[in-house]
Coordinates of C-alpha atoms in Angstrom, one line a residue:
Chain A
M1 CA -19.4 138.1 69.5
R2 CA -18.4 135.5 72.0
R3 CA -21.9 134.2 72.3
I4 CA -22.0 133.8 68.6
G5 CA -18.6 131.9 68.8
V6 CA -20.0 129.6 71.4
V7 CA -23.0 128.7 69.4
A8 CA -20.7 128.1 66.2
W9 CA -18.3 126.1 68.3
V10 CA -21.3 123.7 69.1
V11 CA -21.8 123.1 65.3
W12 CA -18.0 122.3 64.9
I13 CA -18.2 119.7 67.7
E14 CA -21.3 118.1 66.0
M15 CA -19.4 118.0 62.8
L16 CA -16.5 116.5 64.2
R17 CA -18.8 113.8 65.7
R18 CA -20.6 113.0 62.5
K19 CA -18.8 111.6 59.4
D20 CA -20.2 113.8 56.7
V21 CA -17.1 115.5 55.8
Y22 CA -14.8 112.6 56.2
V23 CA -17.1 110.5 53.8
L24 CA -17.2 113.1 51.2
F25 CA -13.5 113.6 51.3
I26 CA -12.9 109.7 50.8
L27 CA -15.5 109.8 48.0
L28 CA -13.6 112.6 46.2
G29 CA -10.2 111.0 46.8
A30 CA -11.6 107.6 45.3
L31 CA -13.2 109.2 42.3
L32 CA -10.1 111.1 41.6
L33 CA -7.8 107.9 42.1
S34 CA -10.1 106.2 39.7
L35 CA -9.6 108.9 37.1
V36 CA -6.0 109.1 37.4
S37 CA -5.8 105.3 36.9
L38 CA -7.5 105.5 33.5
N39 CA -5.2 104.8 30.5
I40 CA -6.6 107.3 27.9
F41 CA -5.6 105.9 24.6
G42 CA -2.1 105.2 25.8
L43 CA -1.4 109.0 25.7
G44 CA 0.2 109.3 29.1
S45 CA -1.1 111.8 31.8
T46 CA -3.7 114.3 31.0
S47 CA -4.6 116.5 34.0
R48 CA -7.2 119.0 33.0
Y49 CA -10.2 116.7 33.0
V50 CA -9.1 115.5 36.6
L51 CA -9.0 119.2 37.7
D52 CA -12.4 119.7 36.2
V53 CA -14.1 116.7 37.6
G54 CA -12.4 117.3 40.9
L55 CA -13.6 121.0 41.0
T56 CA -17.0 120.2 39.9
M57 CA -17.3 117.5 42.5
S58 CA -16.0 119.9 45.2
W59 CA -19.0 122.3 44.1
I60 CA -21.6 119.5 44.3
F61 CA -20.3 118.3 47.7
G62 CA -20.2 121.7 49.0
W63 CA -23.6 122.4 48.0
I64 CA -24.8 119.1 49.6
L65 CA -22.8 119.8 52.9
A66 CA -23.9 123.5 53.2
V67 CA -27.6 122.9 52.6
Y68 CA -27.9 119.6 54.6
M69 CA -25.8 120.4 57.4
T70 CA -27.2 124.0 57.9
A71 CA -30.9 122.9 57.4
R72 CA -30.6 120.4 60.3
E73 CA -29.1 122.8 63.0
L74 CA -32.2 124.8 64.2
P75 CA -34.7 121.8 63.8
R76 CA -32.7 119.4 65.6
E77 CA -32.1 121.8 68.5
E78 CA -36.1 122.1 68.7
S79 CA -36.7 118.4 68.3
R80 CA -34.3 117.4 70.9
G81 CA -35.5 120.2 73.3
T82 CA -31.9 121.7 73.6
I83 CA -33.2 124.9 72.3
F84 CA -34.6 125.6 75.6
P85 CA -31.5 125.3 77.8
L86 CA -29.8 127.2 75.0
L87 CA -32.2 130.2 75.1
A88 CA -32.4 130.1 78.9
R89 CA -28.7 131.5 78.7
P90 CA -27.9 134.9 78.0
V91 CA -28.1 134.3 74.2
R92 CA -30.2 136.3 72.0
R93 CA -32.1 134.7 69.0
A94 CA -29.9 136.8 66.7
D95 CA -26.9 135.2 68.3
V96 CA -28.5 131.6 67.6
V97 CA -29.1 132.5 63.9
I98 CA -25.7 134.0 63.2
G99 CA -23.8 131.4 65.4
K100 CA -25.5 128.4 63.5
W101 CA -24.8 130.0 60.2
L102 CA -21.2 131.0 61.0
G103 CA -20.6 127.4 62.4
A104 CA -22.1 125.7 59.4
W105 CA -20.3 128.1 57.0
S106 CA -17.0 127.8 58.5
V107 CA -17.2 123.9 58.5
T108 CA -18.3 124.0 55.0
L109 CA -15.3 126.1 54.2
T110 CA -12.8 123.9 56.0
A111 CA -14.2 120.9 54.0
M112 CA -13.8 122.9 50.8
L113 CA -10.2 123.6 51.6
L114 CA -9.5 120.1 52.0
F115 CA -11.3 119.3 48.9
Y116 CA -9.3 122.1 46.9
G117 CA -6.2 120.8 48.5
L118 CA -6.7 117.3 47.4
V119 CA -7.8 118.4 43.8
A120 CA -4.7 120.7 43.7
G121 CA -2.4 117.8 45.0
V122 CA -3.6 115.4 42.4
N123 CA -3.4 117.8 39.6
A124 CA 0.3 118.6 40.6
G125 CA 1.0 114.9 40.8
L126 CA -0.1 114.4 37.3
G127 CA 2.2 117.3 36.2
G128 CA -0.7 119.7 35.5
T129 CA -0.2 123.4 35.9
L130 CA -2.4 125.7 38.0
D131 CA -2.7 129.4 38.1
A132 CA -2.3 129.9 41.9
R133 CA -4.0 133.2 41.9
A134 CA -7.0 132.0 39.9
F135 CA -7.2 128.9 42.1
A136 CA -7.2 131.2 45.3
Q137 CA -9.6 133.6 43.9
G138 CA -12.1 130.6 43.0
Y139 CA -11.9 129.4 46.3
L140 CA -12.8 132.9 47.8
L141 CA -15.9 133.1 45.5
H142 CA -16.8 129.7 46.3
A143 CA -16.6 130.4 49.9
V144 CA -19.0 133.4 49.4
A145 CA -21.4 131.2 47.4
L146 CA -21.5 128.6 50.0
G147 CA -22.2 131.5 52.7
I148 CA -25.4 132.2 50.6
L149 CA -26.3 128.5 50.4
C150 CA -25.9 128.3 54.2
A151 CA -28.0 131.3 54.8
V152 CA -30.8 130.1 52.4
A153 CA -31.0 126.7 54.2
L154 CA -30.8 128.4 57.6
L155 CA -33.8 130.7 56.6
F156 CA -35.9 127.8 55.5
S157 CA -35.0 125.9 58.7
T158 CA -36.3 128.7 61.0
R159 CA -39.8 127.7 60.1
M160 CA -39.6 124.2 58.8
N161 CA -38.3 120.9 59.8
H162 CA -35.1 119.3 58.3
D163 CA -36.4 117.5 55.5
A164 CA -38.6 120.3 54.2
A165 CA -36.1 123.0 54.8
S166 CA -33.3 120.7 53.0
A167 CA -35.6 120.0 50.0
L168 CA -36.8 123.6 49.4
S169 CA -33.2 124.8 49.8
F170 CA -32.0 122.2 47.2
V171 CA -34.7 123.1 44.7
L172 CA -34.0 126.9 45.1
T173 CA -30.5 126.8 45.1
G174 CA -30.3 124.1 42.2
A175 CA -32.6 126.6 40.2
A176 CA -30.2 129.4 41.1
F177 CA -27.5 127.2 39.5
V178 CA -29.3 125.8 36.6
V179 CA -32.1 127.9 35.6
V180 CA -31.3 131.4 36.6
P181 CA -28.3 131.9 34.2
R182 CA -30.5 130.7 31.3
V183 CA -33.1 133.0 31.8
P184 CA -32.3 135.5 29.1
E185 CA -32.4 132.5 26.6
L186 CA -35.6 131.1 28.0
L187 CA -37.3 134.5 27.7
V188 CA -36.8 134.3 24.0
H189 CA -39.6 132.0 23.8
Q190 CA -41.5 132.5 26.9
K191 CA -44.0 135.6 26.9
G192 CA -46.7 136.5 29.0
A193 CA -47.2 135.4 32.8
A194 CA -44.4 132.8 32.4
G195 CA -42.0 135.2 31.0
T196 CA -42.8 137.7 33.8
A197 CA -42.1 135.0 36.4
L198 CA -38.9 134.1 34.9
Y199 CA -37.9 137.7 34.8
A200 CA -38.8 138.1 38.5
L201 CA -36.9 135.1 39.2
Y202 CA -33.9 136.4 37.3
H203 CA -33.8 139.3 39.8
L204 CA -34.9 137.6 43.0
V205 CA -32.8 134.6 43.1
P206 CA -29.0 135.0 43.8
H207 CA -26.9 134.5 40.8
V208 CA -24.7 131.7 42.1
Q209 CA -23.0 131.4 38.5
L210 CA -21.1 134.7 39.2
F211 CA -19.1 132.8 42.0
D212 CA -18.0 129.9 39.8
L213 CA -14.5 130.3 38.4
R214 CA -14.1 126.7 37.3
K215 CA -13.8 127.6 33.7
R216 CA -10.9 130.2 34.4
I217 CA -9.1 127.7 36.6
V218 CA -9.5 124.6 34.4
H219 CA -9.1 126.3 30.8
E220 CA -6.2 128.7 32.1
F221 CA -7.8 131.9 31.6
G222 CA -6.2 133.3 34.6
A223 CA -7.8 135.2 37.6
A224 CA -10.7 137.4 36.9
P225 CA -10.2 141.2 37.3
A226 CA -9.9 142.2 40.8
S227 CA -12.5 144.9 40.6
T228 CA -15.0 142.4 39.2
A229 CA -14.2 139.8 41.8
A230 CA -14.6 142.5 44.5
V231 CA -18.0 143.5 43.1
V232 CA -19.1 139.8 43.1
V233 CA -18.0 139.3 46.6
L234 CA -19.9 142.6 47.7
Y235 CA -22.9 141.2 45.9
G236 CA -22.6 137.8 47.8
L237 CA -22.1 139.6 51.2
V238 CA -25.3 141.6 50.7
W239 CA -27.2 138.5 49.9
I240 CA -25.9 136.6 53.0
A241 CA -26.8 139.8 55.2
L242 CA -30.2 139.9 53.6
L243 CA -30.9 136.2 54.0
L244 CA -29.7 136.4 57.8
L245 CA -31.8 139.4 58.5
V246 CA -34.8 137.7 57.2
A247 CA -34.0 134.5 59.1
W248 CA -33.6 136.5 62.4
L249 CA -37.0 138.2 61.6
A250 CA -38.5 134.7 61.0
Y251 CA -36.9 133.1 64.1
R252 CA -37.1 136.0 66.7
R253 CA -40.8 135.6 67.5
K254 CA -41.0 131.8 67.0
R255 CA -42.8 130.0 69.9
F256 CA -41.5 126.5 70.8
S257 CA -43.5 123.9 72.5
R258 CA -42.4 120.7 74.4
T259 CA -45.2 118.9 72.7
N260 CA -43.1 118.6 69.5
L261 CA -40.2 117.0 71.0
S262 CA -38.9 113.9 69.4
A263 CA -38.9 110.6 71.4
Chain B
M1 CA -31.5 109.8 65.3
Q2 CA -35.1 109.1 64.1
Q3 CA -35.0 112.3 62.0
R4 CA -31.6 111.3 60.4
S5 CA -32.8 107.9 59.4
S6 CA -35.9 109.5 57.6
S7 CA -34.1 112.3 55.8
V8 CA -31.4 110.0 54.1
P9 CA -34.0 108.1 51.9
V10 CA -35.9 111.3 51.0
L11 CA -32.5 112.9 49.9
A12 CA -31.5 109.7 48.0
A13 CA -34.8 109.4 46.5
A14 CA -34.6 113.2 45.3
L15 CA -31.2 112.7 43.9
L16 CA -32.5 109.6 42.0
W17 CA -35.3 111.3 40.7
T18 CA -33.1 114.2 39.5
A19 CA -30.9 111.7 37.8
A20 CA -33.9 109.9 36.2
F21 CA -35.4 113.2 35.1
S22 CA -32.1 114.5 33.5
L23 CA -31.6 111.0 31.8
S24 CA -35.2 111.2 30.5
C25 CA -34.6 114.6 29.0
L26 CA -31.4 113.5 27.2
L27 CA -33.3 110.2 25.9
S28 CA -36.1 112.4 24.5
A29 CA -33.6 114.4 22.6
L30 CA -32.0 111.5 21.0
P31 CA -32.6 111.1 17.2
R32 CA -32.3 107.3 16.9
V33 CA -32.4 104.1 19.0
R34 CA -30.1 101.2 18.2
S35 CA -32.6 98.3 18.8
T36 CA -35.5 96.5 17.2
P37 CA -39.1 96.7 18.3
G38 CA -39.8 94.7 21.5
E39 CA -36.2 95.0 22.8
W40 CA -37.3 97.4 25.5
A41 CA -34.2 96.7 27.4
A42 CA -31.8 97.2 24.6
A43 CA -33.6 100.5 23.8
V44 CA -33.6 101.8 27.3
F45 CA -29.9 100.8 28.1
G46 CA -28.6 101.4 24.6
S47 CA -30.1 104.7 24.5
S48 CA -28.7 105.6 28.0
R49 CA -25.4 104.7 26.8
E50 CA -25.8 106.8 23.7
A51 CA -27.0 109.7 25.7
I52 CA -24.0 109.5 28.1
A53 CA -21.4 109.2 25.1
G54 CA -23.2 112.2 23.6
A55 CA -22.9 114.3 26.7
L56 CA -19.2 113.3 27.0
Y57 CA -18.5 114.1 23.3
E58 CA -20.2 117.7 23.8
R59 CA -17.6 118.0 26.8
A60 CA -14.9 117.3 24.4
D61 CA -16.3 119.9 22.0
L62 CA -16.3 122.3 25.0
Y63 CA -12.7 121.5 25.7
F64 CA -12.0 122.3 22.1
H65 CA -13.4 125.8 22.7
R66 CA -11.6 126.2 26.0
G67 CA -14.6 125.8 28.0
V68 CA -16.8 128.2 26.0
G69 CA -20.2 126.7 25.3
H70 CA -22.6 127.4 22.4
V71 CA -23.9 130.9 22.2
H72 CA -27.8 131.0 22.2
E73 CA -30.1 133.8 21.3
E74 CA -30.9 135.8 24.3
A75 CA -34.0 138.2 25.0
F76 CA -32.0 141.0 26.4
A77 CA -28.2 141.8 26.5
R78 CA -25.8 144.0 28.4
H79 CA -28.0 143.2 31.7
P80 CA -25.4 143.8 34.7
F81 CA -25.6 140.3 35.7
Q82 CA -24.8 139.3 32.0
R83 CA -21.9 141.5 31.9
L84 CA -20.6 140.2 35.3
T85 CA -21.0 136.7 34.1
E86 CA -19.2 137.3 31.0
T87 CA -16.3 139.0 32.8
I88 CA -16.2 136.1 35.3
S89 CA -16.6 133.4 32.8
P90 CA -15.0 134.2 29.4
S91 CA -17.3 133.6 26.4
R92 CA -14.8 134.6 23.4
H93 CA -14.6 131.9 20.7
V94 CA -11.2 130.3 20.9
H95 CA -9.8 126.9 19.9
V96 CA -7.0 124.9 21.7
H97 CA -4.1 123.7 19.4
G98 CA -1.1 121.4 19.6
A99 CA -0.3 119.7 23.0
N100 CA -3.5 121.1 24.4
I101 CA -5.5 118.9 22.1
K102 CA -4.5 116.0 24.4
E103 CA -6.9 117.5 27.0
I104 CA -9.8 116.7 24.9
M105 CA -9.0 113.1 24.6
P106 CA -10.1 111.8 27.9
W107 CA -13.7 112.9 27.1
L108 CA -13.5 111.2 23.7
W109 CA -12.1 108.1 25.5
L110 CA -14.8 108.1 28.1
A111 CA -17.5 108.5 25.3
L112 CA -16.1 105.5 23.5
Q113 CA -16.4 103.4 26.8
S114 CA -20.0 104.4 26.9
D115 CA -20.8 103.8 23.4
P116 CA -18.1 101.4 21.7
Y117 CA -20.2 101.0 18.6
N118 CA -20.1 104.5 17.5
V119 CA -18.1 104.9 14.4
D120 CA -17.8 108.7 14.5
L121 CA -16.2 108.4 17.9
Y122 CA -13.4 106.2 16.6
L123 CA -13.0 108.5 13.6
V124 CA -12.9 111.8 15.7
S125 CA -10.5 110.1 18.2
A126 CA -8.2 108.7 15.7
F127 CA -8.3 112.2 13.7
W128 CA -7.1 114.1 16.7
L129 CA -4.6 111.8 17.6
W130 CA -2.8 111.9 14.3
S131 CA -3.5 115.4 13.2
E132 CA -2.6 117.3 16.3
A133 CA -1.1 115.0 19.0
E134 CA 1.0 113.4 15.9
R135 CA 0.6 110.0 17.5
Y136 CA 0.0 107.9 14.5
D137 CA 0.6 104.7 16.3
L138 CA -2.2 105.5 18.7
A139 CA -4.5 106.6 16.1
L140 CA -4.0 103.3 14.2
R141 CA -4.6 101.3 17.4
V142 CA -7.9 103.2 17.8
L143 CA -8.9 102.6 14.1
R144 CA -8.2 98.9 14.8
Q145 CA -10.2 98.8 17.9
G146 CA -13.1 100.3 16.0
Q147 CA -12.7 97.7 13.2
A148 CA -12.7 94.9 15.8
R149 CA -15.9 96.2 17.2
I150 CA -17.6 97.2 14.0
P151 CA -16.4 94.8 11.3
Y152 CA -16.6 95.7 7.7
N153 CA -17.1 99.3 8.3
H154 CA -15.6 101.3 5.3
A155 CA -15.3 104.6 7.0
L156 CA -12.6 103.2 9.4
Q157 CA -10.7 101.7 6.5
T158 CA -10.9 105.0 4.8
A159 CA -9.6 106.7 7.8
R160 CA -6.7 104.1 8.0
G161 CA -6.0 104.7 4.3
R162 CA -5.7 108.5 5.0
L163 CA -3.4 107.9 8.0
M164 CA -1.2 105.8 5.8
L165 CA -1.0 108.4 3.2
K166 CA -0.1 111.1 5.9
Q167 CA 2.8 108.7 6.8
G168 CA 3.7 108.2 3.1
R169 CA 3.0 104.5 3.3
L170 CA 1.3 104.1 -0.1
T171 CA 1.0 100.4 -0.4
K172 CA -0.5 100.3 3.1
A173 CA -2.8 103.1 2.1
A174 CA -3.7 101.2 -1.1
E175 CA -4.6 98.1 1.0
A176 CA -6.9 100.1 3.2
F177 CA -8.7 101.8 0.5
D178 CA -9.2 98.3 -1.3
A179 CA -10.5 97.1 2.0
A180 CA -12.8 100.1 2.4
L181 CA -14.1 99.4 -1.2
A182 CA -14.9 95.9 -0.3
F183 CA -16.6 96.7 2.8
W184 CA -18.7 99.3 1.1
E185 CA -19.9 96.8 -1.4
H186 CA -21.1 94.5 1.3
T187 CA -22.5 97.0 4.0
A188 CA -23.4 100.3 2.4
D189 CA -26.8 101.3 1.0
P190 CA -26.1 102.2 -2.7
D191 CA -29.0 104.5 -2.6
D192 CA -28.0 106.4 0.4
E193 CA -26.4 109.9 -0.7
Q194 CA -23.7 109.8 2.1
A195 CA -22.7 106.2 1.2
R196 CA -22.3 107.4 -2.4
F197 CA -20.2 110.3 -1.5
D198 CA -18.0 107.9 0.6
R199 CA -17.6 105.5 -2.4
A200 CA -16.5 108.3 -4.7
E201 CA -14.1 109.5 -2.1
I202 CA -12.6 105.9 -1.5
L203 CA -12.5 105.5 -5.5
F204 CA -10.8 108.8 -5.9
Y205 CA -8.0 108.0 -3.4
R206 CA -7.6 104.6 -4.8
A207 CA -7.4 105.9 -8.5
L208 CA -4.7 108.4 -7.4
L209 CA -2.8 105.5 -5.9
H210 CA -3.1 103.4 -9.0
E211 CA -1.9 106.7 -11.0
A212 CA 1.1 106.9 -8.8
D213 CA 2.1 103.3 -9.4
G214 CA 1.7 104.0 -13.1
E215 CA -1.4 101.8 -13.5
N216 CA -3.3 104.4 -15.4
E217 CA -5.8 102.0 -16.8
R218 CA -7.1 101.0 -13.4
A219 CA -7.0 104.5 -12.3
V220 CA -9.2 105.5 -15.3
G221 CA -11.6 102.7 -14.6
M222 CA -12.1 104.1 -11.1
L223 CA -12.3 107.7 -12.2
H224 CA -15.1 106.6 -14.6
E225 CA -17.0 105.1 -11.9
I226 CA -16.8 108.4 -9.8
V227 CA -18.4 110.1 -12.9
K228 CA -21.0 107.5 -13.1
L229 CA -22.0 108.3 -9.5
F230 CA -21.8 111.9 -9.9
P231 CA -21.9 113.0 -13.6
D232 CA -21.4 116.6 -12.8
R233 CA -17.8 116.0 -11.7
H234 CA -16.2 117.4 -14.7
T235 CA -12.7 117.8 -13.5
I236 CA -12.5 114.1 -12.7
A237 CA -13.9 113.2 -16.1
D238 CA -11.1 115.5 -17.6
R239 CA -8.5 113.8 -15.6
A240 CA -9.8 110.4 -16.7
R241 CA -9.8 111.4 -20.3
A242 CA -6.1 112.9 -20.2
L243 CA -5.0 109.8 -18.4
A244 CA -6.5 107.6 -21.0
A245 CA -4.9 109.5 -23.8
G246 CA -1.5 109.4 -22.1
E247 CA -1.5 113.1 -21.7
P248 CA 0.3 114.6 -18.6
V249 CA -2.2 115.6 -15.7
D250 CA -1.8 118.4 -13.2
P251 CA -1.4 118.2 -10.4
P252 CA 0.4 114.7 -10.4
A253 CA -1.1 112.0 -8.3
R254 CA 1.4 112.1 -5.4
A255 CA 1.1 116.0 -4.9
L256 CA -2.8 115.5 -5.2
L257 CA -2.8 112.9 -2.5
Q258 CA -0.6 115.0 -0.1
R259 CA -3.0 118.0 -0.7
L260 CA -6.2 115.8 -0.1
V261 CA -4.8 114.7 3.2
R262 CA -4.0 118.2 4.2
K263 CA -7.4 119.4 3.1
H264 CA -9.1 116.8 5.1
E265 CA -7.1 117.9 8.1
Q266 CA -8.1 121.6 7.5
A267 CA -11.6 120.4 7.0
G268 CA -11.5 118.5 10.3
H269 CA -10.2 121.6 12.2
A270 CA -12.9 123.9 10.8
C271 CA -15.4 125.0 13.4
G272 CA -19.1 124.8 13.1
R273 CA -19.5 127.8 15.2
D274 CA -19.1 131.3 13.6
A275 CA -17.1 134.1 15.1
H276 CA -19.8 134.8 17.7
G277 CA -20.0 131.2 18.8
H278 CA -23.2 130.4 17.2
E279 CA -23.5 126.8 16.1
H280 CA -23.8 125.5 12.5
E281 CA -24.0 121.9 11.6
H282 CA -20.5 120.4 11.6
E283 CA -18.5 118.2 13.8
H284 CA -14.9 118.7 14.5
G285 CA -12.6 116.2 13.2
H286 CA -15.3 114.5 11.2
G287 CA -14.2 114.4 7.6
H288 CA -17.4 112.4 6.6
D289 CA -19.5 115.1 5.1
H290 CA -20.7 116.5 1.7
E291 CA -18.8 119.8 2.2
H292 CA -15.5 117.7 2.3
E293 CA -16.5 115.8 -0.7
H294 CA -16.6 119.0 -2.7
E295 CA -13.1 119.7 -1.8
H296 CA -12.2 116.5 -3.5
E297 CA -13.7 117.8 -6.7
H298 CA -11.8 120.9 -6.7
A299 CA -8.6 119.2 -5.5
G300 CA -8.9 117.0 -8.6
A301 CA -9.0 120.4 -10.9

């Protein structure tokens, strides 16, 4: 556990050195500020659209951060050659895989905490109401979804370079967001091989929409039933465990060559 | 360092491609392009603005239904994932009312900024401002802005007339309907069915206002004009006949005007979706359709 913690801490140090999270935080702040400054028909303050846009941007920024940051961890260690001293220590490949995932996930979660805090603060400043329980539940489920996204990116990065792993992860997780929830509709018109492929996709790709509580938060439907939320969290944890297992299987016998090091 | 510098352009290109693809999908779904042949720049950018405005208008519609989108036919139902999604993301058909209507206005405002020449957006925005938010001043301002952008549009003047009627300002309402009739003469296509319905609607309002002022002769002239446009409107023909003969009419003009405004509000609130959320052709707050015109015919009875 300590070894996993050390690997995760290295990810944290790298994140603090880089400016990704700060830049996204400032972008979100600027966007919310510009929305707040709009004069909507002279009606006075309306808050729900700011909350909606803020949460949507948090999802998009979280997605970019999780995939982009996780996908670069292993390829960077390999291209810089730092993987050799790392593996020369009493650190197992499984520790590296889980440590990298844990580091990237915890960094993303912290960034999300900042984003959610900013959105809630702006909403409160506009006099908007917020169901605290639904908001907390939304963050929890979002956190699990980010865990899946990090695990997907890490899995691809075990056998690919940063660009390829990022691109594939964005495509797969993008499809999980956009296409998978619509498969039952698409199947009305798609038959034959395409229909079978869509049906398979429906069952083989994680249902990220299950973790999205924005509608409940923004339109004040309140928190989801605890039992449903628990089932969704469990579903997410199973996906994370499965993806990390496959990532470890892909990584444990990987051979590294010093000839591939970047200049 | 080398890797980072090569990744960012790839990511940027991917994002730009996604944006371009999404936009092209929206553009291909558009029914009309406001440009003349050869004006490719106007076609592309004009359509982009319309596409964005359309998406923002859809967002307003989504807010009117508390975030619940349109229901589409599905190949299977009650799958565990579908049941979970339904519990997590409520899908029952509901509407927002009263002060909550205010929350749809930002999307309409943004849609208007994207496509400031869209008459329907002014009409819908003004409708919600006066019917639910009860901000007559703001509704009037929106209609004035629309008229400044799109001069001589009869629909905007008709909406202004209704707004004045709602406030009981009959003289101002008469002025608005007179302007609407004058604009119609100069800009509308007399062979267009919707334009003919619009003219009949304006004439009916104006005739009732003349009647309320005791100017029965003028009222009869306008009612006859409606019957000329739509010979099957017997109740209107009967009313004209009674007025011409000096007989009492029921309901009286003022009561009928109030009833018409109320009916217009109800028609605007009517939802195009059925109880299951399936979509039918209708737009909220858009009292500019044939169905509404039928109500005028019955209201005249």
